[in-house]
PDB file of C-alpha atoms and ligand atoms in Angstrom:
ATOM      1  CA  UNK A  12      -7.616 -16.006 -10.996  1.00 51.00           C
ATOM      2  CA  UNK A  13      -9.749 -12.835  -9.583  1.00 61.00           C
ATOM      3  CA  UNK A  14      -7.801  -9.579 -10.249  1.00 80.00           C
ATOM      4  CA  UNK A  15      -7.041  -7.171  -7.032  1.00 95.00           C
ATOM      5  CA  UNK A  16     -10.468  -5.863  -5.742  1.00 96.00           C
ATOM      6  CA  UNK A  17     -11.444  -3.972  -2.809  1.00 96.00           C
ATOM      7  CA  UNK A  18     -15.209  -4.127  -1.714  1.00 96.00           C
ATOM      8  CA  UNK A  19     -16.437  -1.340   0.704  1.00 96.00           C
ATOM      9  CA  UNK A  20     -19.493  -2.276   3.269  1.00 96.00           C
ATOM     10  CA  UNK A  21     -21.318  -0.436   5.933  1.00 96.00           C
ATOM     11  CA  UNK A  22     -22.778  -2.138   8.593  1.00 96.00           C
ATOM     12  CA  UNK A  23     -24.954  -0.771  11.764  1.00 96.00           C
ATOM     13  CA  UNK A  24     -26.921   2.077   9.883  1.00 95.00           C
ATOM     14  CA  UNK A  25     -23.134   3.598   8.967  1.00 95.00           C
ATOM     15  CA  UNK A  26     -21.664   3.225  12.177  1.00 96.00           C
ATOM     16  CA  UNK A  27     -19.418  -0.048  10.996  1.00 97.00           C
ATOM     17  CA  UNK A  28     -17.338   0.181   7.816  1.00 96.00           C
ATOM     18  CA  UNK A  29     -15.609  -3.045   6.841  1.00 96.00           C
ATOM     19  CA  UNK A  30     -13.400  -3.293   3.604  1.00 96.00           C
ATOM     20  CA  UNK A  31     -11.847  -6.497   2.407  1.00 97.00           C
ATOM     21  CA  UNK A  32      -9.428  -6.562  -0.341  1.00 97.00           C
ATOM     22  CA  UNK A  33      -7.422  -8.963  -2.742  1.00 97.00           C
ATOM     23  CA  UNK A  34      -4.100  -8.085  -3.520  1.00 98.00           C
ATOM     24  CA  UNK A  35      -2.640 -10.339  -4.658  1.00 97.00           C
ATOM     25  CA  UNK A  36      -2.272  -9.798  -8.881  1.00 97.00           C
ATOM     26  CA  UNK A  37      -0.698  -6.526  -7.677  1.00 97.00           C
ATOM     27  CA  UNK A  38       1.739  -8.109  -5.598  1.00 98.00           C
ATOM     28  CA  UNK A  39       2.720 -10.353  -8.132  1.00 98.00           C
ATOM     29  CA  UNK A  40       3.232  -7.205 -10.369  1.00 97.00           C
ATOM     30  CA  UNK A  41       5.076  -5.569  -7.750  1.00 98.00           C
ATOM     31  CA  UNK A  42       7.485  -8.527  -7.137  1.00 98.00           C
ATOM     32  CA  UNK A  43       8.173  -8.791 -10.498  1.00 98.00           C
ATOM     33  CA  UNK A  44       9.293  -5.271 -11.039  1.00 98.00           C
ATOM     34  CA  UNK A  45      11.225  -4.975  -7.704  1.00 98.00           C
ATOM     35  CA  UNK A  46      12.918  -8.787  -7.925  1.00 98.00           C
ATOM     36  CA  UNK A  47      12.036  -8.745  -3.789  1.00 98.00           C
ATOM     37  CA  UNK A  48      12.795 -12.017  -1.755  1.00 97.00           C
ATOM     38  CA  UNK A  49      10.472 -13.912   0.338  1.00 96.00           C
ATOM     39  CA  UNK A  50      10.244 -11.419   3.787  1.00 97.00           C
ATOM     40  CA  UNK A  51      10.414  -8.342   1.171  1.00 98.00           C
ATOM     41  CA  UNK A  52       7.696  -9.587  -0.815  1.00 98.00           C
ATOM     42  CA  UNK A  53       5.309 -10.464   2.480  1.00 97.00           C
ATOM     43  CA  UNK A  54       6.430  -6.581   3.727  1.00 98.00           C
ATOM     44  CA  UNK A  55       5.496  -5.450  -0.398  1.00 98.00           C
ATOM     45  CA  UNK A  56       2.133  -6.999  -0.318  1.00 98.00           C
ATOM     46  CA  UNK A  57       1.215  -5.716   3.370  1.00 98.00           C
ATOM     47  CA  UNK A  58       2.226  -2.210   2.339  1.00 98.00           C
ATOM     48  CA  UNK A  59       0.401  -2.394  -0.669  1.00 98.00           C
ATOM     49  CA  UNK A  60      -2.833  -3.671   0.758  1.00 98.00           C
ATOM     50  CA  UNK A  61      -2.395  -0.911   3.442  1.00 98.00           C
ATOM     51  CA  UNK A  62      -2.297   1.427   0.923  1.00 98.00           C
ATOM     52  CA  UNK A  63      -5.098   0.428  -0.707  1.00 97.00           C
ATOM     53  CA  UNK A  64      -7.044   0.482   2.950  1.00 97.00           C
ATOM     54  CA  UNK A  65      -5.943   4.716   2.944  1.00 96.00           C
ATOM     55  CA  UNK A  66      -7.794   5.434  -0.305  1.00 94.00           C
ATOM     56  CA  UNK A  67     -11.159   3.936   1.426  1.00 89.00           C
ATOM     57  CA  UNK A  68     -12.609   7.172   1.811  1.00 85.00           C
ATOM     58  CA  UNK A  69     -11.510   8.849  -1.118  1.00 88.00           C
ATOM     59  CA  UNK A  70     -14.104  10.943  -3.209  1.00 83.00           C
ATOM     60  CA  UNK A  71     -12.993  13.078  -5.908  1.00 81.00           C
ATOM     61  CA  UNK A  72     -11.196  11.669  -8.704  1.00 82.00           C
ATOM     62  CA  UNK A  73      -8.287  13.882  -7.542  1.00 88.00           C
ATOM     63  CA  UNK A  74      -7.670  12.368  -4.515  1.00 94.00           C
ATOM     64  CA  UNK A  75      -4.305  10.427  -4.276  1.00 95.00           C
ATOM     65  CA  UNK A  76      -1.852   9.466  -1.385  1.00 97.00           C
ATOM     66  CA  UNK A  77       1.794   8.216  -0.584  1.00 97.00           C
ATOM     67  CA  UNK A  78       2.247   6.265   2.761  1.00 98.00           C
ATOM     68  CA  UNK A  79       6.224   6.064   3.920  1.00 98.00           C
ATOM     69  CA  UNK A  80       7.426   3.426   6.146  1.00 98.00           C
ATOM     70  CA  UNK A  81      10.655   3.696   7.274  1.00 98.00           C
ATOM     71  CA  UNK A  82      11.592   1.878  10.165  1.00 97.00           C
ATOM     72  CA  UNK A  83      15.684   1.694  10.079  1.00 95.00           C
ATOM     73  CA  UNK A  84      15.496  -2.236   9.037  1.00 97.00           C
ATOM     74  CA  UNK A  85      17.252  -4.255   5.914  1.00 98.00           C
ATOM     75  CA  UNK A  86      14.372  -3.347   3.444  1.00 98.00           C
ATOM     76  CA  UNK A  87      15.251   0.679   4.214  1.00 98.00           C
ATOM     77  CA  UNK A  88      11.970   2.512   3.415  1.00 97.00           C
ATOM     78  CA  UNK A  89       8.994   1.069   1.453  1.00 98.00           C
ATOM     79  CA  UNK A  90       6.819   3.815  -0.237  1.00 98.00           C
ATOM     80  CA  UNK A  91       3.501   3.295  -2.097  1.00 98.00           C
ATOM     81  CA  UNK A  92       1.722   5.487  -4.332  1.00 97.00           C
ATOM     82  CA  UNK A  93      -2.152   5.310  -4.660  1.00 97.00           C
ATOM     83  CA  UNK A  94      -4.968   7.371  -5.909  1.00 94.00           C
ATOM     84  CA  UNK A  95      -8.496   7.344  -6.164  1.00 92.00           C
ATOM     85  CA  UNK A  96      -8.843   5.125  -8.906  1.00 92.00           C
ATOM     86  CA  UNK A  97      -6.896   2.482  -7.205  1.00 93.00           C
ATOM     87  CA  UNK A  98      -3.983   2.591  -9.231  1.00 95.00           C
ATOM     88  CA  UNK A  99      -0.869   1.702  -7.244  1.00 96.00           C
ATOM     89  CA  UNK A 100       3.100   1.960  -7.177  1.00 98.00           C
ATOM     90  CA  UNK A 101       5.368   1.117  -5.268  1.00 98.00           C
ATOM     91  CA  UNK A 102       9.413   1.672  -4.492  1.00 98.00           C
ATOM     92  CA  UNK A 103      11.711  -0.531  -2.195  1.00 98.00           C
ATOM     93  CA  UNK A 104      15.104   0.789  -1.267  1.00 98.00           C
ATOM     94  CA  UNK A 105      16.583  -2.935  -0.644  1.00 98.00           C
ATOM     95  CA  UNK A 106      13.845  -5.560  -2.380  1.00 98.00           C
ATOM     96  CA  UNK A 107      16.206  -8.761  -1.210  1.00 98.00           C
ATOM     97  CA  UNK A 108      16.858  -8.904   2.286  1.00 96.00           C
ATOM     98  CA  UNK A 109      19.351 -11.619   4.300  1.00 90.00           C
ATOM     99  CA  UNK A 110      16.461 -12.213   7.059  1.00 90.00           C
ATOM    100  CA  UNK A 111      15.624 -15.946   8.412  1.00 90.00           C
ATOM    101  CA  UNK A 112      12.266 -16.947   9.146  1.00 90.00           C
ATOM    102  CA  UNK A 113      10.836 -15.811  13.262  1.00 90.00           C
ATOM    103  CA  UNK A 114      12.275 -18.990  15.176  1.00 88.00           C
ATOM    104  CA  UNK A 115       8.664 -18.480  17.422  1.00 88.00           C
ATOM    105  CA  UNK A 116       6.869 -19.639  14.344  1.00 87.00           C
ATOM    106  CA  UNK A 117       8.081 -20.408  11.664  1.00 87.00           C
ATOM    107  CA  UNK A 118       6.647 -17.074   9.819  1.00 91.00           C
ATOM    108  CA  UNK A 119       8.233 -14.735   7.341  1.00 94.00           C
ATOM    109  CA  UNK A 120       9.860 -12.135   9.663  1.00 96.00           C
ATOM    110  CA  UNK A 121       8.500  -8.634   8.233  1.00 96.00           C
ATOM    111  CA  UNK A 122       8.464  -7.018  11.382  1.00 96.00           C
ATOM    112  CA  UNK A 123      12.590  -7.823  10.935  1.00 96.00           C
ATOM    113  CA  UNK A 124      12.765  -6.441   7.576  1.00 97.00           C
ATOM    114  CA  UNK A 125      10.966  -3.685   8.084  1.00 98.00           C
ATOM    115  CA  UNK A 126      12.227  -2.017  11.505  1.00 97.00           C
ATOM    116  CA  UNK A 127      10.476  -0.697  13.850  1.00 95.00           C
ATOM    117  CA  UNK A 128      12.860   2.235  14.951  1.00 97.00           C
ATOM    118  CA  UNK A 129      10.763   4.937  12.849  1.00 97.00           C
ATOM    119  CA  UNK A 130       7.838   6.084  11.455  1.00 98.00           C
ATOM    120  CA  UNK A 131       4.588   5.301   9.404  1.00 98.00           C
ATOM    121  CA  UNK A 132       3.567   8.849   7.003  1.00 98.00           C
ATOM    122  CA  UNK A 133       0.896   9.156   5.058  1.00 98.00           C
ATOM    123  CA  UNK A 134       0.705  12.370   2.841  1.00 97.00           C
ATOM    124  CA  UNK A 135      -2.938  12.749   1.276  1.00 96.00           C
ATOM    125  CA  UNK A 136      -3.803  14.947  -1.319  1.00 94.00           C
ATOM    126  CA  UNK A 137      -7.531  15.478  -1.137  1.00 89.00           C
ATOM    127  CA  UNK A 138      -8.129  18.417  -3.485  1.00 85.00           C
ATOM    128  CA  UNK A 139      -7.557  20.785  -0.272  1.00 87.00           C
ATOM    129  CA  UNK A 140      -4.828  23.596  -0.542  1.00 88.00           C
ATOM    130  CA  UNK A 141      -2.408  21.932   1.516  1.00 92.00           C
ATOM    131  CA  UNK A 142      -2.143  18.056   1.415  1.00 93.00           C
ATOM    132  CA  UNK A 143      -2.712  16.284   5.212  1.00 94.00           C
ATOM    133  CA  UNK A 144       0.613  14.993   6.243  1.00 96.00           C
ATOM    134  CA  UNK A 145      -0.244  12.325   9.307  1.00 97.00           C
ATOM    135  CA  UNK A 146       2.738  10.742  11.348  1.00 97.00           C
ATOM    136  CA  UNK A 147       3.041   8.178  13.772  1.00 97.00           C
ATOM    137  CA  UNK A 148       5.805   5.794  15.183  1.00 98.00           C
ATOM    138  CA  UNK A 149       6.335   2.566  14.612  1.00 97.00           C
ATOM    139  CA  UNK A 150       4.450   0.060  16.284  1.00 96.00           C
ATOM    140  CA  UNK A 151       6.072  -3.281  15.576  1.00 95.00           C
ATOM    141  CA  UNK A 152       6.751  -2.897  11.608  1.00 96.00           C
ATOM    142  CA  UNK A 153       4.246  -5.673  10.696  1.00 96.00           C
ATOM    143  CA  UNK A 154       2.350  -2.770   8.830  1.00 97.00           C
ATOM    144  CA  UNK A 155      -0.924  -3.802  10.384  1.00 95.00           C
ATOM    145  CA  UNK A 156      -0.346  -2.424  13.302  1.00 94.00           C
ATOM    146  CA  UNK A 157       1.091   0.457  12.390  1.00 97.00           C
ATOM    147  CA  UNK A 158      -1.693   1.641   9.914  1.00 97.00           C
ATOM    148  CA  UNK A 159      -4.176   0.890  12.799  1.00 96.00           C
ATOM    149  CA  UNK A 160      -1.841   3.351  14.971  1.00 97.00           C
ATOM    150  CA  UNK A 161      -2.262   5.470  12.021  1.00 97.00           C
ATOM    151  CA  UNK A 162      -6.367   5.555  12.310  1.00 96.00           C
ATOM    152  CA  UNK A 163      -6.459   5.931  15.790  1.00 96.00           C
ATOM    153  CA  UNK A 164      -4.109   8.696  15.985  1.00 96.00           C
ATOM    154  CA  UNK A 165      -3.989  10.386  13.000  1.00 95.00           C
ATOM    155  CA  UNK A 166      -7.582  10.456  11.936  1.00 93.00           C
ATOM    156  CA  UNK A 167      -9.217   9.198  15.121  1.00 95.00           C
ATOM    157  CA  UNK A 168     -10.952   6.753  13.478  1.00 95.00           C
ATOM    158  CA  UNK A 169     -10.878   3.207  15.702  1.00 95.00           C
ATOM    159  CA  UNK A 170      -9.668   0.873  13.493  1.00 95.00           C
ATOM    160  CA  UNK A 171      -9.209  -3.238  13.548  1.00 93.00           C
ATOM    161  CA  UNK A 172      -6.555  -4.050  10.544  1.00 95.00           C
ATOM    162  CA  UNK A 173      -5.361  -7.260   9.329  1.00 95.00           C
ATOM    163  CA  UNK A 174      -3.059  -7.517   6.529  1.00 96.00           C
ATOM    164  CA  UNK A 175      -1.387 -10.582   5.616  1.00 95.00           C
ATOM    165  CA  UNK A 176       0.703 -13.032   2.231  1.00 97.00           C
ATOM    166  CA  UNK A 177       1.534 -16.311   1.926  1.00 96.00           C
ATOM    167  CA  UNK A 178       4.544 -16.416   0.113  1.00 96.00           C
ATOM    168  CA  UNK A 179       5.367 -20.117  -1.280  1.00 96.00           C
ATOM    169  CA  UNK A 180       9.342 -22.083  -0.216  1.00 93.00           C
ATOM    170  CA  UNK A 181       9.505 -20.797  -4.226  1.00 95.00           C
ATOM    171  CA  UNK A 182       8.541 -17.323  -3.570  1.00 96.00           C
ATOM    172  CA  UNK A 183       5.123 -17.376  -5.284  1.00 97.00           C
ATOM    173  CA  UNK A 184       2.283 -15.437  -3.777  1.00 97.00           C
ATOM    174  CA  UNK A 185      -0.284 -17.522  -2.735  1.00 97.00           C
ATOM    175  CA  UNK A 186      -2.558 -14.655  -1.066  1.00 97.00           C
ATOM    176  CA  UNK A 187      -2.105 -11.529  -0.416  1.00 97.00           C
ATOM    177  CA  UNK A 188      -4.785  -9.245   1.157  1.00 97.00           C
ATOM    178  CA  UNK A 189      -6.292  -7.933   4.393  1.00 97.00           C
ATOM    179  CA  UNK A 190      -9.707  -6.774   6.131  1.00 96.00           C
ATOM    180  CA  UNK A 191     -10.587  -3.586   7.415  1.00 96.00           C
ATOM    181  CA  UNK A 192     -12.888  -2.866   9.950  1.00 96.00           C
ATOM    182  CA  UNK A 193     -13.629   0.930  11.171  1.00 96.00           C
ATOM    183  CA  UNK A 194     -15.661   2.497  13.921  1.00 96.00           C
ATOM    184  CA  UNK A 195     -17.657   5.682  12.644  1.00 95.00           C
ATOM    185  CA  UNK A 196     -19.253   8.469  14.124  1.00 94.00           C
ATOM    186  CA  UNK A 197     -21.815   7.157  16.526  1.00 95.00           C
ATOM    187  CA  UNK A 198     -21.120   4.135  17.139  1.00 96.00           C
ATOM    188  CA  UNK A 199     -21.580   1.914  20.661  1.00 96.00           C
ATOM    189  CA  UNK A 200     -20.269  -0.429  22.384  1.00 96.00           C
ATOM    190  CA  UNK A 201     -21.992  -2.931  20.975  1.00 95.00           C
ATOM    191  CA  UNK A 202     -20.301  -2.408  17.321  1.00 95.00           C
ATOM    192  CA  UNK A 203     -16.695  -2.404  19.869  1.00 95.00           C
ATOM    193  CA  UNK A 204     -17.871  -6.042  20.610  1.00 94.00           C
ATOM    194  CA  UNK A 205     -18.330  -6.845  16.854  1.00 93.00           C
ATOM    195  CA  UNK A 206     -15.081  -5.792  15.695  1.00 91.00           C
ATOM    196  CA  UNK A 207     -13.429  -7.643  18.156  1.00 91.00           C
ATOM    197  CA  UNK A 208     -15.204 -10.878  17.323  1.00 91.00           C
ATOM    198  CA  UNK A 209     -14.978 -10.226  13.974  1.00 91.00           C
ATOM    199  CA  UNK A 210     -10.862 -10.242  14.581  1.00 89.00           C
ATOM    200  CA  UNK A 211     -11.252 -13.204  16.720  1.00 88.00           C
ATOM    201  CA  UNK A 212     -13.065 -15.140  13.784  1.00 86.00           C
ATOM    202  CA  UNK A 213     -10.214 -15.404  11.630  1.00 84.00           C
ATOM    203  CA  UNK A 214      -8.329 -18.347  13.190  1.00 78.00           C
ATOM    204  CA  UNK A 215      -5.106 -19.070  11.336  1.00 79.00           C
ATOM    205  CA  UNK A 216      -4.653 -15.521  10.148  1.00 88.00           C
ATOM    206  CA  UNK A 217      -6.146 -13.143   7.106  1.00 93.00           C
ATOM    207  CA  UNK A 218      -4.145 -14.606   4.632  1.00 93.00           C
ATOM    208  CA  UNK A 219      -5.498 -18.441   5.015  1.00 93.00           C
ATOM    209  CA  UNK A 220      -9.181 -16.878   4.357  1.00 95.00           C
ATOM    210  CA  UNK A 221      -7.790 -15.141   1.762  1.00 95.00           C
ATOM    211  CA  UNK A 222      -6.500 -18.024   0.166  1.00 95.00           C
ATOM    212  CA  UNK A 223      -9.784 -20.010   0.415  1.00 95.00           C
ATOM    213  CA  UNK A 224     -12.011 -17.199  -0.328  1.00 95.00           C
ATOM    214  CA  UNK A 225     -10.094 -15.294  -3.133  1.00 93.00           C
ATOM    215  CA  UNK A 226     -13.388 -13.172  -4.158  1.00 94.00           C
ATOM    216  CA  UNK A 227     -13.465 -10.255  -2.038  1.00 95.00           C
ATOM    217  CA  UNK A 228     -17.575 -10.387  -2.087  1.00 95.00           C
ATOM    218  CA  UNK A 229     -17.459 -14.465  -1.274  1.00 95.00           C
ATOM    219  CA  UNK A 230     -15.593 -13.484   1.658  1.00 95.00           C
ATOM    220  CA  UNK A 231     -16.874 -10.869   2.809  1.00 95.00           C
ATOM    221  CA  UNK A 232     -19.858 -12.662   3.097  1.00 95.00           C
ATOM    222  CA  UNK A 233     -18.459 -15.737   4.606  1.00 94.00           C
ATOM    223  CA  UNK A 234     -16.748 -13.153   7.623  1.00 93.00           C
ATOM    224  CA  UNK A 235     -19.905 -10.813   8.580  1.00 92.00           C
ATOM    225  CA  UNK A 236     -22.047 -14.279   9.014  1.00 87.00           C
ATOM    226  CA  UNK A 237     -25.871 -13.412   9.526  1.00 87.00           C
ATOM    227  CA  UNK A 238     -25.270  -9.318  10.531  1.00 92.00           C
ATOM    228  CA  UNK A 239     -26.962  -7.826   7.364  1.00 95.00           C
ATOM    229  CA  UNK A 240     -24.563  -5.195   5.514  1.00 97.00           C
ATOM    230  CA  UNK A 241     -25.207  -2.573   2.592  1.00 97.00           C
ATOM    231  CA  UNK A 242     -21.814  -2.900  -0.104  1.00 96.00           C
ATOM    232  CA  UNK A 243     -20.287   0.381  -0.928  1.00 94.00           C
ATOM    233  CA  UNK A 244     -18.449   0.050  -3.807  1.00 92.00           C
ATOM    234  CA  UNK A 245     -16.462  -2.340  -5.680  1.00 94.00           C
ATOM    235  CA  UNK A 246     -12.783  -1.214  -6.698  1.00 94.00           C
ATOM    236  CA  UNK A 247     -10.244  -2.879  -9.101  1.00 95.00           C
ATOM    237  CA  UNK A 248      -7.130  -2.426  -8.227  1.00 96.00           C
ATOM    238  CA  UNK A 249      -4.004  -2.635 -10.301  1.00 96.00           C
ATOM    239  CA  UNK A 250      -0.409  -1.830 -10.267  1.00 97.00           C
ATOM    240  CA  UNK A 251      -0.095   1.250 -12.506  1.00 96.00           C
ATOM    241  CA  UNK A 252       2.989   4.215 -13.112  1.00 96.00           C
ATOM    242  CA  UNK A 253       2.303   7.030 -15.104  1.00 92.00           C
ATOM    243  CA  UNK A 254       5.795   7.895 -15.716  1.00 95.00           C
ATOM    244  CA  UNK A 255       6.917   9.323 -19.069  1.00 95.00           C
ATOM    245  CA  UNK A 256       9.728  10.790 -20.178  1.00 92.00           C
ATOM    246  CA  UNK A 257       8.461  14.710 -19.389  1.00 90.00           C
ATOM    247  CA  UNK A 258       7.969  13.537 -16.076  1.00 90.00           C
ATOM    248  CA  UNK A 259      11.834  12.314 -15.985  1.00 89.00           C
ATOM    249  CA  UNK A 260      13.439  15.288 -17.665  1.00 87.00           C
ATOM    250  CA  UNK A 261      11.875  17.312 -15.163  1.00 86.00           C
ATOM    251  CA  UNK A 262      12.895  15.739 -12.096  1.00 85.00           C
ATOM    252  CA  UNK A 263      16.391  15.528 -14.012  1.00 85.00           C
ATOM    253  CA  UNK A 264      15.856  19.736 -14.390  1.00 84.00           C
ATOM    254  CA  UNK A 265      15.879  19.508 -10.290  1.00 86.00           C
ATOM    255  CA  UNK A 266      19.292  18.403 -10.243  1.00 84.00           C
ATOM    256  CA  UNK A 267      21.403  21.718 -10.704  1.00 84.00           C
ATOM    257  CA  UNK A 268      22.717  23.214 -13.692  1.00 87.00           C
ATOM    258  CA  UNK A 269      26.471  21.811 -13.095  1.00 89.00           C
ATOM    259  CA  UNK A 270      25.197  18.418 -13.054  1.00 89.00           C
ATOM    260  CA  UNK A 271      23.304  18.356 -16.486  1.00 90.00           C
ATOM    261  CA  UNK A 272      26.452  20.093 -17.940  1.00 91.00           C
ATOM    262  CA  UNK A 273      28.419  17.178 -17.043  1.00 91.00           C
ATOM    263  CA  UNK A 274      26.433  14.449 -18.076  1.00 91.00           C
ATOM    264  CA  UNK A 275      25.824  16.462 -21.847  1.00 91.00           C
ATOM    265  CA  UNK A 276      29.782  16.099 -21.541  1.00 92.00           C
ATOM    266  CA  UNK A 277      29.364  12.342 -20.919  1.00 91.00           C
ATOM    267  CA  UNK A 278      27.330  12.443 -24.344  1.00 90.00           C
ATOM    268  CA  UNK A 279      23.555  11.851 -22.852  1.00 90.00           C
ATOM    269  CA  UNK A 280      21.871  10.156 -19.327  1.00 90.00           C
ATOM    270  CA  UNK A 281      19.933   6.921 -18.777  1.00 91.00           C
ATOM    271  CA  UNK A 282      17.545   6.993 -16.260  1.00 91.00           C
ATOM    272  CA  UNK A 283      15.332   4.830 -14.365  1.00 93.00           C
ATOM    273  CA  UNK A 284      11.739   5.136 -12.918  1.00 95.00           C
ATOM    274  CA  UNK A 285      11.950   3.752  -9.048  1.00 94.00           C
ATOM    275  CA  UNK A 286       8.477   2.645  -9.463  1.00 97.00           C
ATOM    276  CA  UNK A 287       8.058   0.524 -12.619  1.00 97.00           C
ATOM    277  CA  UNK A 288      12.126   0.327 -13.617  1.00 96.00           C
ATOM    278  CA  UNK A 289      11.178   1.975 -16.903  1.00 96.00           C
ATOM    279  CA  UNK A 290      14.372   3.044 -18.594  1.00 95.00           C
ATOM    280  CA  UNK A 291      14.590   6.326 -20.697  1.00 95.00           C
ATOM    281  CA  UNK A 292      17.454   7.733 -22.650  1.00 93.00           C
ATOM    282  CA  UNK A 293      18.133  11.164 -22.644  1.00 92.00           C
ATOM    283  CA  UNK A 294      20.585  12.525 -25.600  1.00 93.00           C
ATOM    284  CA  UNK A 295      23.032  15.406 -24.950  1.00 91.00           C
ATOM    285  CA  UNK A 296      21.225  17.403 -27.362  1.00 91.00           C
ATOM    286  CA  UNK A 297      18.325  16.821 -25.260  1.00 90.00           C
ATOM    287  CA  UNK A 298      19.838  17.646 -22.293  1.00 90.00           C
ATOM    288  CA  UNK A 299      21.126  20.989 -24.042  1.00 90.00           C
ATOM    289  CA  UNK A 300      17.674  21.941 -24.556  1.00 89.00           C
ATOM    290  CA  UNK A 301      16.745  21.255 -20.994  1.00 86.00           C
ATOM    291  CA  UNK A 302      19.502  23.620 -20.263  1.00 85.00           C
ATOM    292  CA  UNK A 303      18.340  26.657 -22.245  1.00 85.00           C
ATOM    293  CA  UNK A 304      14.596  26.249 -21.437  1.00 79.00           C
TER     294      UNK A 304
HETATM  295 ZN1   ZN B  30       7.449   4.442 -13.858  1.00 83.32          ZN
END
C-alpha cells in the first residue's frame, strides 16, 4: 500500500495550482486512535485531507496550522493539527455517532454528523508576529465545501475542492483523499473553464479515482490528461503527536493552584493526550514540585 502523499503541480505558467493527495494510511491511524464509526471516520478523513490542502503553501519549516470545525452536529467539533512537514493530529469530541446513511443515496451522511449550524477556523502560524485567524460559516458540513468557502473568502484564492472516503459495511477505509485545484494571480477565464472541467471529469466522485489510482503522481496524471504541468513537490504525510510529558504537566500548571492541591491529595493524576490517547502518570510528589516551581 502507498503511504499518505500529497503532490503539488502548477499548471498555466503558475496561474493553475492543482494538489492531489492520499490519505488514507493516516486515516487508518486516525481511526484507530479515535475508535470513530463509519460517518465519523468519512468526516475524520475529509478533515484530515483538508488539512493537509491548508499547509499547500507553507514555506518555512515553522509554519504549522489548526483548522476547527464546529458545526453543532453529533460529532461536536473536529480539530486537526498540521505543520509544514506534514505531520498531522487530530481530536474528535464524539468519534461514534448514531447517524443512518442519506436516504437520497445511499451515502455516509457527514454533512449530518458534522452540522452545519457553525463555523470552519483556520488559525495559521506562519512565522509572522501574530498567527492569521480566518473564519467562515458553514456551508453544508461536507468539509469540501466549506474549505472552498474558506479560499474564497478568507484568502481570496478561487478554489475547486473535492474531498472524499470510502468507508467499507466493516468500517475499513478503502480511500481516502481529495484534489485541489486553485486559481492564482493572473489567471483567465480560460483556466475558470479548466477547473470546472476538471471537476466535471471525476464521474462517481474523488474517492472512486482515488481508489483506482492510489499513487498521487499516477493520478494526477490520469486527471490533467494532455495539459502539460510542472510538479511542485512531493510530501509524505503521516499521523504524528509530539506530546510528552513536559508538554502535559504544563497544560496541567494551567489549571489553578486549588486544583493541583487536590489531586496531590488524591495521591497523583492520570492524564490523557486528546490527540494520540497517550496516557501519562503524574505522582503527587510530582505534582508538589509543579506547585513550588
Ligand atoms: Zn499525544
Amino acid at each position: 500500500m502507498t503511504n499518505s502523499q500529497m503532490i503539488t503541480a502548477t499548471l498555466f505558467d503558475g496561474k493553475v495550482r492543482v494538489c492531489v493527495l492520499n490519505t488514507k494510511s493516516v486515516l487508518e491511524e486516525g481511526k484507530r486512535i479515535h475508535g470513530t464509526c463509519h460517518t465519523v471516520t468519512a468526516a475524520l478523513g475529509r478533515a484530515l485531507t483538508a488539512g493537509v490542502m491548508l499547509t499547500a503553501d507553507f514555506k518555512e519549516d515553522n509554519n504549522r496550522l489548526s483548522l476547527i470545525i464546529n458545526g453543532d452536529g453529533p460529532l461536536g467539533k473536529i480539530i486537526v493539527d498540521a505543520n509544514h512537514k506534514v505531520h498531522l493530529k487530530a481530536d474528535i469530541d464524539f468519534p461514534v455517532v448514531n447517524m443512518m446513511p442519506r436516504e437520497s443515496d445511499g451515502k455516509l451522511d457527514v454533512g449530518g454528523a458534522v452540522g452545519n449550524d457553525g463555523y470552519f477556523r483556520v488559525i495559521k502560524d506562519i512565522g509572522l508576529k501574530e498567527p492569521y485567524i480566518g473564519t467562515v460559516n458553514l456551508v453544508s458540513g461536507e468539509i469540501g465545501d466549506d474549505l472552498s468557502e474558506y479560499f474564497f473568502f478568507s484568502e481570496q484564492i478561487p478554489s475547486a475542492v473535492a474531498v472524499g472516503v470510502l468507508v467499507s459495511p466493516e468500517n475499513e477505509v478503502i480511500a481516502s483523499g481529495g484534489l485541489l485545484a486553485q486559481l492564482l494571480p493572473g489567471y483567465e477565464e480560460e483556466h475558470v473553464v479548466f477547473l470546472e472541467a476538471l471537476l466535471e471529469s471525476m464521474e462517481g466522485g474523488i474517492s472512486k479515482w482515488i481508489k483506482d489510482y492510489e499513487d498521487p503522481k499516477e493520478l494526477l496524471a490520469v486527471l490533467l490528461r494532455d495539459e502539460p504541468y510542472t510538479i511542485g513537490t512531493i510530501k509524505d504525510i503521516s499521523y504524528v503527536c509530539e506530546c510528552n510529558k513536559e508538554k502535559l504537566l504544563s497544560i496541567l500548571a494551567s489549571i489553578g493552584r486549588e486544583e493541583i492541591e487536590s489531586l496531590i491529595e488524591e495521591g497523583g493524576a492520570e492524564l490523557t493526550c486528546h490527540f494520540c490517547k497517550t496516557q501519562y502518570h503524574f505522582t503527587g510528589e510530582e505534582l508538589s514540585q509543579l506547585l513550588e516551581s
